[in-house]
Coordinates of C-alpha atoms (C1' of nucleotides) in Angstrom, one line a residue:
Chain A
M1 CA 98.3 80.4 46.3
A2 CA 96.4 80.9 49.5
E3 CA 98.1 84.7 49.4
K4 CA 98.9 86.2 46.3
P5 CA 102.4 88.0 46.0
V6 CA 100.5 91.3 46.8
A7 CA 101.8 94.1 44.9
K8 CA 103.5 91.6 42.5
K9 CA 105.6 94.2 40.8
R10 CA 106.1 98.1 40.8
P11 CA 105.2 99.6 37.4
R12 CA 108.0 101.1 35.7
A13 CA 108.5 105.0 36.2
D14 CA 107.2 105.8 32.7
A15 CA 104.1 103.4 32.7
E16 CA 102.8 105.4 35.6
R17 CA 103.7 108.6 34.5
N18 CA 101.8 108.0 31.0
R19 CA 99.1 106.4 33.0
L20 CA 98.6 109.7 34.9
R21 CA 98.9 112.2 31.9
L22 CA 96.1 109.7 30.0
L23 CA 93.6 110.1 33.2
D24 CA 94.1 113.7 33.4
A25 CA 93.6 114.6 29.8
A26 CA 90.8 112.0 30.1
K27 CA 89.1 113.8 32.6
D28 CA 89.2 117.2 30.7
A29 CA 87.9 115.8 27.8
F30 CA 85.2 114.1 29.3
A31 CA 84.1 116.9 31.4
R32 CA 84.1 119.0 28.1
D33 CA 82.3 116.8 25.6
G34 CA 81.0 114.1 27.2
A35 CA 82.1 110.3 26.9
A36 CA 82.3 110.3 23.2
T37 CA 85.2 112.4 22.6
S38 CA 88.0 111.1 20.4
L39 CA 90.6 108.9 22.1
E40 CA 93.2 109.9 19.7
E41 CA 92.7 113.5 20.7
I42 CA 93.3 112.5 24.4
A43 CA 96.3 110.7 23.5
R44 CA 97.6 113.4 21.8
T45 CA 96.9 116.0 24.6
A46 CA 98.4 113.6 27.1
G47 CA 101.3 113.7 24.9
V48 CA 101.7 110.0 24.2
G49 CA 101.4 107.6 21.4
I50 CA 97.6 106.1 20.7
G51 CA 99.1 102.9 21.2
T52 CA 100.2 103.8 25.1
L53 CA 96.4 104.8 25.7
Y54 CA 95.5 101.5 24.4
R55 CA 97.7 99.8 26.0
H56 CA 96.9 101.3 29.6
F57 CA 93.0 101.4 28.8
P58 CA 91.9 98.7 26.2
T59 CA 88.6 99.9 25.9
R60 CA 87.1 103.6 25.9
D61 CA 84.8 102.2 28.9
V62 CA 87.6 101.3 30.9
L63 CA 89.1 104.7 30.5
V64 CA 85.7 106.4 31.4
E65 CA 85.4 103.9 34.2
E66 CA 88.5 104.9 35.6
V67 CA 88.1 108.6 35.1
Y68 CA 84.8 108.6 37.1
R69 CA 85.5 106.0 40.0
Q70 CA 86.7 109.2 42.1
A71 CA 83.8 111.1 41.5
I72 CA 81.6 108.2 42.2
G73 CA 83.3 107.7 45.3
Q74 CA 82.2 111.1 46.3
L75 CA 78.8 110.4 45.7
G76 CA 78.8 107.1 47.5
E77 CA 80.4 109.1 50.6
A78 CA 77.7 111.8 50.1
A79 CA 75.1 108.9 50.8
D80 CA 76.7 107.9 53.8
R81 CA 76.9 111.3 55.2
L82 CA 73.0 112.2 54.5
I83 CA 71.9 109.3 55.9
A84 CA 73.9 109.9 59.3
S85 CA 72.7 113.7 59.2
E86 CA 69.3 114.0 57.7
P87 CA 65.7 112.4 57.9
P88 CA 65.5 109.5 55.7
V89 CA 63.3 111.0 52.8
E90 CA 65.4 114.0 52.9
A91 CA 68.5 112.1 52.6
L92 CA 67.2 110.6 49.6
R93 CA 65.9 113.7 47.8
Q94 CA 69.3 115.5 48.6
W95 CA 71.1 112.9 47.4
L96 CA 69.3 112.9 44.1
L97 CA 70.0 116.4 43.7
V98 CA 73.7 115.8 44.2
C99 CA 73.6 113.4 41.4
I100 CA 72.2 116.0 39.4
D101 CA 75.4 118.5 40.3
Y102 CA 77.6 115.7 39.1
L103 CA 76.0 114.9 36.1
S104 CA 76.2 118.7 35.0
T105 CA 79.8 119.2 36.0
K106 CA 81.1 115.8 35.1
K107 CA 78.9 115.1 32.2
L108 CA 78.8 111.4 32.5
V109 CA 77.7 109.7 35.8
A110 CA 75.1 108.4 33.3
A111 CA 77.9 106.2 31.9
A112 CA 77.9 104.3 35.1
L113 CA 74.6 103.6 34.9
G114 CA 74.4 101.9 31.6
G115 CA 73.7 98.4 31.9
N116 CA 75.5 96.9 29.0
A117 CA 78.3 96.6 31.5
D118 CA 78.7 93.2 30.7
H119 CA 81.4 93.3 33.0
L120 CA 82.7 96.8 33.0
Y121 CA 81.3 99.5 35.3
A122 CA 81.2 96.8 37.7
N123 CA 82.8 98.9 40.2
S124 CA 81.2 102.3 39.7
G125 CA 77.8 101.0 38.9
D126 CA 77.8 99.0 42.1
I127 CA 78.7 101.9 44.1
M128 CA 75.6 103.9 42.8
R129 CA 73.5 101.0 43.0
N130 CA 74.5 100.2 46.6
A131 CA 74.2 104.4 47.6
I132 CA 70.5 104.6 46.2
E133 CA 69.7 101.0 47.4
H134 CA 70.8 102.2 50.7
L135 CA 69.2 105.5 50.9
V136 CA 65.7 103.8 49.6
R137 CA 65.7 101.3 52.2
H138 CA 66.5 103.3 54.8
A139 CA 63.3 105.4 54.2
E140 CA 61.5 102.0 53.6
R141 CA 62.2 101.0 57.0
A142 CA 61.5 104.2 58.5
G143 CA 57.9 103.8 57.0
D144 CA 58.0 107.3 55.2
I145 CA 57.9 105.8 51.6
R146 CA 56.1 102.8 50.1
A147 CA 57.8 100.0 49.0
V148 CA 60.1 100.6 45.3
P149 CA 60.8 97.5 43.5
D150 CA 64.3 98.7 41.9
P151 CA 65.4 102.0 43.2
F152 CA 68.3 102.1 40.7
D153 CA 65.1 103.4 38.3
L154 CA 64.9 106.5 40.3
L155 CA 68.2 107.2 39.2
R156 CA 67.9 106.5 35.4
A157 CA 64.8 108.6 35.6
V158 CA 66.8 111.6 36.7
A159 CA 69.9 110.7 34.8
G160 CA 67.7 110.4 31.6
I161 CA 66.3 113.8 31.7
F162 CA 69.9 114.8 31.0
Y163 CA 70.8 111.9 29.0
V164 CA 67.9 112.4 26.5
A165 CA 68.6 115.9 25.5
P166 CA 71.9 117.2 27.3
E167 CA 72.1 120.2 25.0
T168 CA 69.1 121.8 26.8
D169 CA 68.5 123.5 29.7
W170 CA 67.8 120.1 31.3
E171 CA 68.3 121.0 35.3
P172 CA 65.6 122.5 36.4
G173 CA 63.2 119.8 34.9
A174 CA 65.7 117.1 36.7
R175 CA 65.1 119.0 40.1
A176 CA 61.5 119.1 39.7
M177 CA 61.5 115.5 38.8
V178 CA 63.3 114.8 41.9
D179 CA 60.6 116.4 43.8
L180 CA 57.8 114.8 41.8
L181 CA 59.6 111.1 42.4
I182 CA 59.7 112.2 46.2
A183 CA 56.0 112.9 46.2
G184 CA 55.3 110.0 44.5
L185 CA 57.1 108.0 46.9
R186 CA 55.5 109.3 50.3
K187 CA 53.3 107.4 52.0
D188 CA 49.8 108.9 51.8
Chain B
M1 CA 50.8 134.6 -3.6
A2 CA 47.8 133.9 -1.8
E3 CA 47.9 130.6 -2.9
K4 CA 51.1 128.9 -3.9
P5 CA 50.9 127.0 -6.8
V6 CA 50.4 123.6 -5.1
A7 CA 52.3 120.4 -5.8
K8 CA 54.5 122.5 -7.7
K9 CA 56.1 119.6 -9.6
R10 CA 55.9 115.7 -9.5
P11 CA 59.2 114.1 -8.5
R12 CA 60.9 112.3 -10.9
A13 CA 59.5 108.6 -10.8
D14 CA 63.3 107.2 -9.8
A15 CA 63.7 109.7 -7.1
E16 CA 60.5 108.6 -5.8
R17 CA 61.5 105.2 -6.1
N18 CA 64.7 105.5 -4.1
R19 CA 62.9 107.6 -1.6
L20 CA 60.7 105.0 -0.6
R21 CA 63.6 102.1 -0.5
L22 CA 65.6 104.4 1.7
L23 CA 62.9 104.7 4.3
D24 CA 62.2 101.1 4.3
A25 CA 65.7 100.4 5.0
A26 CA 66.1 102.9 7.5
K27 CA 63.0 101.8 9.1
D28 CA 64.5 98.5 9.3
A29 CA 67.9 99.4 10.3
F30 CA 66.9 102.0 12.9
A31 CA 64.2 99.3 14.6
R32 CA 67.2 96.6 14.8
D33 CA 70.3 99.1 15.9
G34 CA 68.5 102.3 17.2
A35 CA 69.7 105.7 15.7
A36 CA 73.0 105.2 15.4
T37 CA 73.0 102.6 12.6
S38 CA 75.8 103.2 9.6
L39 CA 74.2 105.4 6.7
E40 CA 76.5 103.8 4.3
E41 CA 74.9 100.3 5.6
I42 CA 71.4 101.8 4.7
A43 CA 72.0 102.9 1.4
R44 CA 73.6 99.8 0.4
T45 CA 70.6 97.6 1.6
A46 CA 68.5 100.1 -0.2
G47 CA 70.2 99.2 -3.3
V48 CA 71.1 103.0 -4.1
G49 CA 74.5 105.1 -3.6
I50 CA 75.6 106.9 -0.7
G51 CA 75.3 110.3 -2.7
T52 CA 71.3 109.6 -3.1
L53 CA 71.1 108.7 0.2
Y54 CA 72.4 112.2 1.2
R55 CA 70.4 113.8 -1.5
H56 CA 67.1 112.8 0.0
F57 CA 68.4 113.0 3.7
P58 CA 70.8 115.6 3.9
T59 CA 71.5 114.8 7.5
R60 CA 71.0 111.3 10.0
D61 CA 68.3 113.9 11.5
V62 CA 66.2 114.6 8.7
L63 CA 66.2 110.8 8.0
V64 CA 65.3 109.8 11.3
E65 CA 62.6 112.9 11.5
E66 CA 61.1 110.9 8.2
V67 CA 61.1 107.4 9.3
Y68 CA 59.4 108.1 12.6
R69 CA 57.0 110.7 11.7
Q70 CA 54.2 107.9 11.1
A71 CA 54.9 106.3 14.4
I72 CA 55.1 109.9 16.4
G73 CA 51.5 110.7 14.5
Q74 CA 49.8 107.4 16.1
L75 CA 51.3 108.4 19.4
G76 CA 49.4 111.8 19.1
E77 CA 46.2 110.2 17.9
A78 CA 46.4 108.0 20.6
A79 CA 46.5 110.7 23.5
D80 CA 43.4 112.2 21.6
R81 CA 41.7 108.8 21.9
L82 CA 42.7 108.4 25.3
I83 CA 41.5 112.0 26.6
A84 CA 37.9 111.0 25.0
S85 CA 37.6 107.4 26.3
E86 CA 39.4 107.8 30.0
P87 CA 39.5 109.8 33.3
P88 CA 42.1 112.3 33.0
V89 CA 44.7 110.9 35.0
E90 CA 43.8 107.4 33.7
A91 CA 44.6 108.7 30.0
L92 CA 47.8 110.3 30.9
R93 CA 49.0 107.2 32.6
Q94 CA 48.2 105.0 29.6
W95 CA 49.4 107.3 27.1
L96 CA 52.7 107.0 28.9
L97 CA 52.6 103.2 28.8
V98 CA 51.8 103.3 25.2
C99 CA 55.1 105.4 24.6
I100 CA 56.9 103.0 26.3
D101 CA 55.7 100.2 23.7
Y102 CA 56.9 102.3 21.4
L103 CA 60.1 102.7 22.5
S104 CA 60.5 99.1 22.8
T105 CA 59.5 98.3 19.2
K106 CA 60.8 101.2 17.3
K107 CA 63.7 102.1 19.3
L108 CA 63.7 105.8 19.1
V109 CA 61.2 107.6 20.1
A110 CA 63.7 109.1 22.2
A111 CA 65.4 110.9 19.3
A112 CA 62.2 112.9 18.6
L113 CA 63.0 113.9 22.3
G114 CA 66.2 115.6 21.9
G115 CA 65.8 119.0 22.6
N116 CA 69.0 119.9 20.4
A117 CA 66.4 120.4 17.9
D118 CA 67.6 123.6 16.8
H119 CA 65.4 123.1 13.7
L120 CA 64.8 119.5 13.2
Y121 CA 62.3 117.6 15.1
A122 CA 60.2 120.4 14.9
N123 CA 57.3 118.5 13.9
S124 CA 57.9 115.3 16.0
G125 CA 58.9 117.1 18.9
D126 CA 56.0 119.0 18.6
I127 CA 53.5 116.2 18.7
M128 CA 54.8 114.7 21.4
R129 CA 54.9 118.0 23.3
N130 CA 51.5 118.9 22.5
A131 CA 50.2 115.4 23.3
I132 CA 51.5 115.2 26.7
E133 CA 50.8 119.2 27.3
H134 CA 47.1 118.2 26.4
L135 CA 47.4 115.1 28.6
V136 CA 48.5 116.8 31.8
R137 CA 46.5 120.2 31.5
H138 CA 43.4 118.2 31.1
A139 CA 44.1 116.4 34.1
E140 CA 45.4 119.6 35.8
R141 CA 42.0 121.3 34.9
A142 CA 39.9 118.4 36.3
G143 CA 41.8 119.3 39.6
D144 CA 43.2 115.7 39.9
I145 CA 46.9 116.5 39.9
R146 CA 49.0 119.2 40.9
A147 CA 50.8 121.7 38.7
V148 CA 53.4 120.2 36.4
P149 CA 55.7 122.9 35.4
D150 CA 56.9 121.3 32.2
P151 CA 54.7 118.0 31.3
F152 CA 57.6 117.3 29.0
D153 CA 59.8 116.4 31.5
L154 CA 57.7 113.2 32.5
L155 CA 58.3 112.0 29.0
R156 CA 62.0 112.4 29.2
A157 CA 62.0 110.8 32.9
V158 CA 60.2 107.5 31.3
A159 CA 62.5 107.6 27.8
G160 CA 65.4 108.4 30.0
I161 CA 65.1 105.0 31.8
F162 CA 65.3 103.3 28.4
Y163 CA 67.6 105.7 27.2
V164 CA 70.4 105.3 29.8
A165 CA 70.4 101.3 29.4
P166 CA 68.7 100.2 26.3
E167 CA 70.4 96.6 26.6
T168 CA 68.9 95.6 30.0
D169 CA 65.3 94.9 30.8
W170 CA 64.4 98.3 31.1
E171 CA 60.5 98.0 30.6
P172 CA 59.4 96.9 33.9
G173 CA 61.2 99.9 35.7
A174 CA 59.7 102.2 33.1
R175 CA 56.0 100.7 33.8
A176 CA 56.9 101.2 37.4
M177 CA 57.9 104.8 36.9
V178 CA 55.0 105.7 35.3
D179 CA 52.9 104.4 38.4
L180 CA 55.2 106.5 40.6
L181 CA 55.1 109.4 38.7
I182 CA 51.1 109.6 38.4
A183 CA 51.4 108.8 42.2
G184 CA 53.5 111.8 42.9
L185 CA 51.4 113.9 40.6
R186 CA 47.7 113.0 42.3
K187 CA 46.8 115.7 44.7
D188 CA 46.9 114.4 48.2
Chain C
dT1 C1' 127.4 98.3 33.0
dC2 C1' 124.7 95.3 30.4
dA3 C1' 120.6 92.1 29.4
dT4 C1' 116.3 91.8 29.1
dA5 C1' 111.8 92.7 30.4
dT6 C1' 108.7 96.5 29.7
dA7 C1' 106.7 100.2 27.6
dC8 C1' 106.5 103.6 24.0
dG9 C1' 104.2 105.0 19.8
dG10 C1' 102.9 105.3 14.9
dA11 C1' 102.2 103.3 10.8
dG12 C1' 98.2 101.0 8.6
dG13 C1' 93.8 98.9 7.7
dA14 C1' 88.7 99.1 8.4
dA15 C1' 85.0 101.6 8.8
dG16 C1' 82.2 105.6 8.9
dC17 C1' 80.9 110.5 7.3
dC18 C1' 79.9 113.6 3.9
dT19 C1' 81.0 116.2 -0.5
dC20 C1' 81.7 116.8 -5.0
dC21 C1' 80.8 116.1 -10.0
dG22 C1' 81.0 113.3 -14.0
dT23 C1' 77.6 110.1 -16.1
dT24 C1' 72.8 108.2 -16.6
dT25 C1' 67.8 108.5 -16.8
dT26 C1' 63.6 111.0 -17.2
dG27 C1' 59.9 113.3 -19.0
dC28 C1' 58.2 117.5 -21.6
dA29 C1' 58.2 120.0 -26.1
dA30 C1' 58.4 120.0 -30.7
Chain D
dT1 C1' 58.7 109.9 -32.0
dT2 C1' 62.9 112.1 -30.8
dG3 C1' 66.0 115.8 -28.8
dC4 C1' 67.6 117.7 -24.9
dA5 C1' 68.0 120.1 -20.8
dA6 C1' 67.1 119.3 -16.1
dA7 C1' 67.0 116.4 -12.5
dA8 C1' 68.6 112.5 -10.1
dC9 C1' 72.3 109.1 -9.7
dG10 C1' 76.5 106.8 -7.0
dG11 C1' 80.7 106.2 -6.0
dA12 C1' 85.5 108.1 -5.8
dG13 C1' 87.9 110.5 -2.3
dG14 C1' 89.1 113.3 1.7
dC15 C1' 88.5 113.5 6.3
dT16 C1' 88.1 111.1 10.9
dT17 C1' 87.9 107.9 14.0
dC18 C1' 89.1 103.2 16.0
dC19 C1' 92.0 99.6 17.3
dT20 C1' 96.0 96.2 16.4
dC21 C1' 100.4 95.2 15.5
dC22 C1' 105.5 95.2 16.0
dG23 C1' 110.0 97.4 15.5
dT24 C1' 112.7 100.8 19.0
dA25 C1' 113.6 102.9 23.2
dT26 C1' 114.3 102.8 28.0
dA27 C1' 114.2 101.4 33.2
dT28 C1' 115.7 98.5 36.1
dG29 C1' 118.2 94.9 39.1
dA30 C1' 121.7 91.5 38.4

DNA sequence: TCATATACGGAGGAAGCCTCCGTTTTGCAA
DNA sequence: TTGCAAAACGGAGGCTTCCTCCGTATATGA
């Protein structure tokens, strides 16, 4: 009980194969249509039955989460890199811009921001939350910006510009918003 | 041709009655569940057939638009009132806070912000757009804030905080965001 | 090789969307 | 008042998606 039998069992080869196929198909579909794509369509594209999809990913959210874990991970790494290489406020600014890029190419980092995450997104959401938290606290400690009650809201505001109207040409507005937020954060 | 025959025709009594019933049911449903409620449910609540609903409101968007026209109108009036009674920047700040109240009670001013408005939301969207445009330009003219490329984005950011995660306790964050934005806008 | 735990996959019920069209109602005109 | 056409009603039905359940197929290790 102290040590669970790690790697309890290798999954069957077909299971692993189908899992990867599904993730692959899902990645494309989400990037194309956002998180609302038809799951049956994804299963069809992957060449497996809908039942198989649901066994591997019991809910839409689980699938989304899985697909974006990687991208979200990259965002987390970007935060570390920027903190190491840039002045604190600049690091924060650039990181938000990177997030905008991810939003536009992957469509749905936003999903990881959803707070209905009773249980899901625990992972991705935490990564994002930690990243922005780090960046903001770092800049606070440097004395460059005023205190921010909940740094996560910065992200929500930027993502929100996309989220409210994804069809429009939202990116310029989002970038302008980053500058505006940074301006508001700087100590006078 | 100069003057169209105004009030071309009084609608039939039953048509008018059902229309009102539908709007009433829709208002409740939207406030409860946001804009994604089932239209069949609304028709059922209103005690009319689904066909009747669709005749009166050919698309979901038309129905949403109609339901929120009144609320949006009030937001427009609030803008005028605040411009008249408050210093420019304060008017802007307070108006954004009023929008937050509306978001929380009516759920979906956000729908009026959607830019996919190829044709719809023309009305409500314009009202919101005009209101924030006025408020911002007014403050700009007074020399209190820096130039804002697209004032509408302010609204999108605030609404976005709600929109990204409506289930959470988003209001404090949204209010904080308003202050942050105002701080960013003020001239140093 | 063979037994069985594991995985597959699709049929099917529930729900929603929207259209179409036969039936009913209304209100104007005679 | 009565008749009747225009207007409105409303739900069946075709389509899509969601998700579950369970009979069938197969990988794996003894």
